[in-house]
Amino acid sequence: TSVFLIDPDRDLVTVLAAQGSGTDMIAENDAMRTSAMPAVETLLQGQIFVSDDIQQDMDTSQVVRSLAPSGIRAVVSVPLMASGDVFGALSVANDRPASYSAGQIAIIKEVSTSVSLAINNAKLRETLDRNSQALQLLSARLIDAQETERKRLSHELHDEMGQILTAISLNLAAIERKLPADGDRTLRTQLADANAFVASLTDQVRTLSLELRPAMLH
């Protein structure tokens, strides 16, 4: 008994599992060209391949005939399918020619359905694991990009905006000092309000800068 994976795009057939007579000729992880296995064309059409006697059947491939020295005579290969596509085959062989009845072939076909489901589920889990790892990597990159941008904004707020607000505050203070003691009280009130606005904005910028890039995070 053996399970094959078929990749027609790569012209490749790989043995996923093999047990029993003939494993000295066909073993797990062996790979061969689909062109060396005429049965593959039948399987890819979703049809069952049957050879009642590989020693007499000239339509069988060299790979199948190579099993003859192990005593193999009859071979049945059933396609493994997922979503209507053939991705492999379950092959059963026997040392007696014409040894598989229609009922036995039906049982092999039924078993192949379970094998197809198991392999397809394993592939889906493998794909899910790969996608999960890729998602984790992308998430890490996104977080890193966000932290880099937050750090840049924090520095801009703290350094550039902070310097501008400090300069405005100094200029307002300089203007206030140049005003006569008995100058326009309205103007002094407006300068005081402007100073208060600048001071408040400075505090807000400082707070926002710290929230974007907390010292503990740094």
mmCIF file of C-alpha atoms in Angstrom:
data_model
loop_
_atom_site.group_PDB
_atom_site.id
_atom_site.type_symbol
_atom_site.label_atom_id
_atom_site.label_comp_id
_atom_site.label_asym_id
_atom_site.label_seq_id
_atom_site.Cartn_x
_atom_site.Cartn_y
_atom_site.Cartn_z
ATOM 1 C CA THR A 1 0.000 0.000 0.000
ATOM 2 C CA SER A 2 1.297 3.474 -0.825
ATOM 3 C CA VAL A 3 0.137 7.077 -0.888
ATOM 4 C CA PHE A 4 1.410 9.410 -3.607
ATOM 5 C CA LEU A 5 1.266 13.166 -3.956
ATOM 6 C CA ILE A 6 0.948 14.361 -7.553
ATOM 7 C CA ASP A 7 2.196 17.765 -8.732
ATOM 8 C CA PRO A 8 1.483 17.971 -12.498
ATOM 9 C CA ASP A 9 2.837 21.526 -12.724
ATOM 10 C CA ARG A 10 6.255 20.265 -11.620
ATOM 11 C CA ASP A 11 5.877 16.932 -13.429
ATOM 12 C CA LEU A 12 6.497 15.266 -10.084
ATOM 13 C CA VAL A 13 5.093 12.381 -8.082
ATOM 14 C CA THR A 14 6.267 11.966 -4.484
ATOM 15 C CA VAL A 15 5.747 8.951 -2.255
ATOM 16 C CA LEU A 16 4.180 10.201 0.983
ATOM 17 C CA ALA A 17 3.922 6.775 2.631
ATOM 18 C CA ALA A 18 4.541 3.147 1.698
ATOM 19 C CA GLN A 19 4.152 -0.129 3.550
ATOM 20 C CA GLY A 20 4.380 -3.808 2.691
ATOM 21 C CA SER A 21 5.991 -5.643 -0.227
ATOM 22 C CA GLY A 22 7.757 -3.478 -2.743
ATOM 23 C CA THR A 23 8.943 -0.807 -0.311
ATOM 24 C CA ASP A 24 12.492 -1.756 -1.263
ATOM 25 C CA MET A 25 11.568 -0.501 -4.751
ATOM 26 C CA ILE A 26 9.254 2.373 -3.795
ATOM 27 C CA ALA A 27 9.879 3.987 -0.415
ATOM 28 C CA GLU A 28 8.730 7.092 1.418
ATOM 29 C CA ASN A 29 9.976 10.408 0.003
ATOM 30 C CA ASP A 30 10.914 8.833 -3.342
ATOM 31 C CA ALA A 31 10.205 11.176 -6.251
ATOM 32 C CA MET A 32 9.625 10.400 -9.908
ATOM 33 C CA ARG A 33 8.395 12.129 -13.039
ATOM 34 C CA THR A 34 4.698 11.932 -13.883
ATOM 35 C CA SER A 35 5.729 11.190 -17.456
ATOM 36 C CA ALA A 36 7.182 7.893 -16.165
ATOM 37 C CA MET A 37 3.769 6.894 -14.785
ATOM 38 C CA PRO A 38 1.003 6.609 -17.442
ATOM 39 C CA ALA A 39 -1.486 5.861 -14.657
ATOM 40 C CA VAL A 40 -1.136 9.463 -13.467
ATOM 41 C CA GLU A 41 -3.017 10.736 -16.526
ATOM 42 C CA THR A 42 -5.946 8.469 -15.641
ATOM 43 C CA LEU A 43 -5.830 9.533 -11.992
ATOM 44 C CA LEU A 44 -5.722 13.247 -12.841
ATOM 45 C CA GLN A 45 -8.989 12.748 -14.717
ATOM 46 C CA GLY A 46 -10.504 11.537 -11.440
ATOM 47 C CA GLN A 47 -10.655 7.936 -12.603
ATOM 48 C CA ILE A 48 -9.468 4.761 -10.893
ATOM 49 C CA PHE A 49 -6.501 2.971 -12.431
ATOM 50 C CA VAL A 50 -6.568 -0.832 -12.350
ATOM 51 C CA SER A 51 -3.997 -3.325 -13.603
ATOM 52 C CA ASP A 52 -4.999 -6.949 -13.121
ATOM 53 C CA ASP A 53 -1.453 -8.140 -13.783
ATOM 54 C CA ILE A 54 1.475 -5.773 -14.095
ATOM 55 C CA GLN A 55 3.583 -8.539 -15.602
ATOM 56 C CA GLN A 56 1.180 -8.835 -18.542
ATOM 57 C CA ASP A 57 -0.187 -5.276 -18.783
ATOM 58 C CA MET A 58 2.020 -3.287 -21.161
ATOM 59 C CA ASP A 59 0.113 -0.062 -20.345
ATOM 60 C CA THR A 60 1.662 0.070 -16.878
ATOM 61 C CA SER A 61 4.673 2.242 -16.291
ATOM 62 C CA GLN A 62 8.216 1.106 -15.769
ATOM 63 C CA VAL A 63 7.810 2.184 -12.131
ATOM 64 C CA VAL A 64 4.859 -0.165 -11.633
ATOM 65 C CA ARG A 65 6.538 -3.008 -13.519
ATOM 66 C CA SER A 66 9.606 -2.596 -11.323
ATOM 67 C CA LEU A 67 7.477 -3.973 -8.471
ATOM 68 C CA ALA A 68 7.152 -7.331 -10.185
ATOM 69 C CA PRO A 69 10.349 -8.775 -8.644
ATOM 70 C CA SER A 70 8.737 -8.167 -5.215
ATOM 71 C CA GLY A 71 5.880 -10.477 -6.220
ATOM 72 C CA ILE A 72 3.381 -7.716 -6.960
ATOM 73 C CA ARG A 73 0.843 -8.594 -9.670
ATOM 74 C CA ALA A 74 -2.413 -6.613 -9.310
ATOM 75 C CA VAL A 75 -2.500 -2.869 -8.657
ATOM 76 C CA VAL A 76 -5.385 -0.504 -7.929
ATOM 77 C CA SER A 77 -4.811 3.269 -7.682
ATOM 78 C CA VAL A 78 -7.601 5.598 -6.529
ATOM 79 C CA PRO A 79 -7.287 9.386 -6.902
ATOM 80 C CA LEU A 80 -7.116 11.540 -3.783
ATOM 81 C CA MET A 81 -9.156 14.702 -4.245
ATOM 82 C CA ALA A 82 -9.894 17.995 -2.515
ATOM 83 C CA SER A 83 -12.379 20.572 -3.810
ATOM 84 C CA GLY A 84 -12.661 18.612 -7.059
ATOM 85 C CA ASP A 85 -8.908 18.626 -7.750
ATOM 86 C CA VAL A 86 -6.706 15.527 -7.742
ATOM 87 C CA PHE A 87 -3.615 15.957 -5.574
ATOM 88 C CA GLY A 88 -2.515 12.349 -5.085
ATOM 89 C CA ALA A 89 -3.395 8.682 -5.151
ATOM 90 C CA LEU A 90 -3.888 5.740 -2.831
ATOM 91 C CA SER A 91 -2.416 2.594 -4.387
ATOM 92 C CA VAL A 92 -3.020 -0.954 -3.207
ATOM 93 C CA ALA A 93 -1.133 -3.915 -4.659
ATOM 94 C CA ASN A 94 -1.404 -7.697 -4.313
ATOM 95 C CA ASP A 95 0.695 -10.719 -5.201
ATOM 96 C CA ARG A 96 -2.248 -12.402 -6.988
ATOM 97 C CA PRO A 97 -3.360 -11.305 -10.471
ATOM 98 C CA ALA A 98 -6.921 -10.036 -10.917
ATOM 99 C CA SER A 99 -7.370 -10.179 -7.157
ATOM 100 C CA TYR A 100 -9.525 -7.081 -6.666
ATOM 101 C CA SER A 101 -13.283 -7.365 -7.041
ATOM 102 C CA ALA A 102 -15.625 -4.425 -7.668
ATOM 103 C CA GLY A 103 -16.643 -4.545 -4.011
ATOM 104 C CA GLN A 104 -13.040 -4.383 -2.826
ATOM 105 C CA ILE A 105 -12.292 -1.503 -5.165
ATOM 106 C CA ALA A 106 -15.334 0.312 -3.725
ATOM 107 C CA ILE A 107 -13.876 -0.185 -0.229
ATOM 108 C CA ILE A 108 -10.490 1.168 -1.384
ATOM 109 C CA LYS A 109 -12.291 4.179 -2.865
ATOM 110 C CA GLU A 110 -14.118 4.732 0.422
ATOM 111 C CA VAL A 111 -10.833 4.565 2.344
ATOM 112 C CA SER A 112 -9.294 7.035 -0.113
ATOM 113 C CA THR A 113 -11.962 9.578 0.868
ATOM 114 C CA SER A 114 -10.802 9.439 4.499
ATOM 115 C CA VAL A 115 -7.150 9.607 3.416
ATOM 116 C CA SER A 116 -7.928 12.630 1.205
ATOM 117 C CA LEU A 117 -9.649 14.384 4.095
ATOM 118 C CA ALA A 118 -6.777 13.659 6.495
ATOM 119 C CA ILE A 119 -4.096 14.886 4.078
ATOM 120 C CA ASN A 120 -6.109 17.957 3.085
ATOM 121 C CA ASN A 121 -6.690 18.851 6.752
ATOM 122 C CA ALA A 122 -2.958 18.483 7.416
ATOM 123 C CA LYS A 123 -2.215 20.779 4.473
ATOM 124 C CA LEU A 124 -4.751 23.311 5.735
ATOM 125 C CA ARG A 125 -3.189 23.232 9.214
ATOM 126 C CA GLU A 126 0.241 23.682 7.676
ATOM 127 C CA THR A 127 -1.005 26.615 5.605
ATOM 128 C CA LEU A 128 -2.720 28.082 8.657
ATOM 129 C CA ASP A 129 0.490 27.777 10.683
ATOM 130 C CA ARG A 130 2.473 29.481 7.913
ATOM 131 C CA ASN A 131 -0.100 32.262 7.611
ATOM 132 C CA SER A 132 -0.158 32.669 11.398
ATOM 133 C CA GLN A 133 3.623 33.024 11.482
ATOM 134 C CA ALA A 134 3.506 35.484 8.587
ATOM 135 C CA LEU A 135 0.773 37.463 10.371
ATOM 136 C CA GLN A 136 2.831 37.576 13.568
ATOM 137 C CA LEU A 137 5.832 38.815 11.571
ATOM 138 C CA LEU A 138 3.732 41.486 9.846
ATOM 139 C CA SER A 139 2.222 42.524 13.185
ATOM 140 C CA ALA A 140 5.687 42.857 14.701
ATOM 141 C CA ARG A 141 6.816 44.961 11.730
ATOM 142 C CA LEU A 142 3.692 47.126 11.997
ATOM 143 C CA ILE A 143 4.254 47.691 15.716
ATOM 144 C CA ASP A 144 7.910 48.532 15.039
ATOM 145 C CA ALA A 145 6.886 51.002 12.310
ATOM 146 C CA GLN A 146 4.289 52.573 14.602
ATOM 147 C CA GLU A 147 6.792 52.918 17.451
ATOM 148 C CA THR A 148 9.336 54.474 15.090
ATOM 149 C CA GLU A 149 6.734 56.996 13.900
ATOM 150 C CA ARG A 150 5.587 57.746 17.456
ATOM 151 C CA LYS A 151 9.199 58.295 18.490
ATOM 152 C CA ARG A 152 9.717 60.686 15.561
ATOM 153 C CA LEU A 153 6.556 62.637 16.374
ATOM 154 C CA SER A 154 7.481 62.742 20.043
ATOM 155 C CA HIS A 155 10.886 64.204 19.273
ATOM 156 C CA GLU A 156 9.398 66.735 16.854
ATOM 157 C CA LEU A 157 6.860 67.865 19.437
ATOM 158 C CA HIS A 158 9.399 68.010 22.238
ATOM 159 C CA ASP A 159 12.297 69.564 20.344
ATOM 160 C CA GLU A 160 10.917 71.589 17.430
ATOM 161 C CA MET A 161 7.537 72.663 18.779
ATOM 162 C CA GLY A 162 9.001 73.127 22.240
ATOM 163 C CA GLN A 163 11.695 75.455 20.889
ATOM 164 C CA ILE A 164 9.158 77.468 18.876
ATOM 165 C CA LEU A 165 6.872 77.899 21.884
ATOM 166 C CA THR A 166 9.825 78.864 24.065
ATOM 167 C CA ALA A 167 10.870 81.473 21.484
ATOM 168 C CA ILE A 168 7.321 82.881 21.372
ATOM 169 C CA SER A 169 7.212 83.037 25.147
ATOM 170 C CA LEU A 170 10.556 84.873 25.276
ATOM 171 C CA ASN A 171 9.434 87.336 22.609
ATOM 172 C CA LEU A 172 6.198 88.055 24.473
ATOM 173 C CA ALA A 173 8.170 88.601 27.683
ATOM 174 C CA ALA A 174 10.528 90.963 25.848
ATOM 175 C CA ILE A 175 7.588 92.951 24.455
ATOM 176 C CA GLU A 176 6.018 93.125 27.907
ATOM 177 C CA ARG A 177 9.245 94.504 29.410
ATOM 178 C CA LYS A 178 9.413 97.255 26.802
ATOM 179 C CA LEU A 179 5.952 98.515 27.569
ATOM 180 C CA PRO A 180 5.843 101.679 29.664
ATOM 181 C CA ALA A 181 4.710 101.183 33.254
ATOM 182 C CA ASP A 182 1.740 103.373 32.574
ATOM 183 C CA GLY A 183 1.109 101.880 29.117
ATOM 184 C CA ASP A 184 -2.065 100.532 27.608
ATOM 185 C CA ARG A 185 -3.621 98.185 30.163
ATOM 186 C CA THR A 186 -5.610 96.436 27.433
ATOM 187 C CA LEU A 187 -2.368 95.596 25.636
ATOM 188 C CA ARG A 188 -0.842 94.233 28.862
ATOM 189 C CA THR A 189 -3.944 92.096 29.413
ATOM 190 C CA GLN A 190 -3.681 90.728 25.871
ATOM 191 C CA LEU A 191 0.029 89.951 26.393
ATOM 192 C CA ALA A 192 -0.750 88.183 29.658
ATOM 193 C CA ASP A 193 -3.462 86.141 27.925
ATOM 194 C CA ALA A 194 -1.045 85.298 25.103
ATOM 195 C CA ASN A 195 1.579 84.195 27.645
ATOM 196 C CA ALA A 196 -1.024 82.024 29.362
ATOM 197 C CA PHE A 197 -2.042 80.455 26.047
ATOM 198 C CA VAL A 198 1.608 79.722 25.172
ATOM 199 C CA ALA A 199 2.246 78.236 28.615
ATOM 200 C CA SER A 200 -0.877 76.068 28.322
ATOM 201 C CA LEU A 201 0.076 74.937 24.822
ATOM 202 C CA THR A 202 3.610 74.149 26.021
ATOM 203 C CA ASP A 203 2.194 71.927 28.744
ATOM 204 C CA GLN A 204 -0.102 70.194 26.259
ATOM 205 C CA VAL A 205 2.758 69.575 23.814
ATOM 206 C CA ARG A 206 4.938 68.213 26.620
ATOM 207 C CA THR A 207 2.137 65.912 27.802
ATOM 208 C CA LEU A 208 1.403 64.679 24.282
ATOM 209 C CA SER A 209 5.105 64.062 23.687
ATOM 210 C CA LEU A 210 5.319 61.950 26.833
ATOM 211 C CA GLU A 211 2.172 60.032 25.935
ATOM 212 C CA LEU A 212 3.535 59.235 22.491
ATOM 213 C CA ARG A 213 6.843 57.994 23.861
ATOM 214 C CA PRO A 214 6.688 57.293 27.614
ATOM 215 C CA ALA A 215 10.021 57.210 29.421
ATOM 216 C CA MET A 216 9.202 53.700 30.725
ATOM 217 C CA LEU A 217 8.660 52.448 27.163
ATOM 218 C CA HIS A 218 11.925 53.993 26.045
#
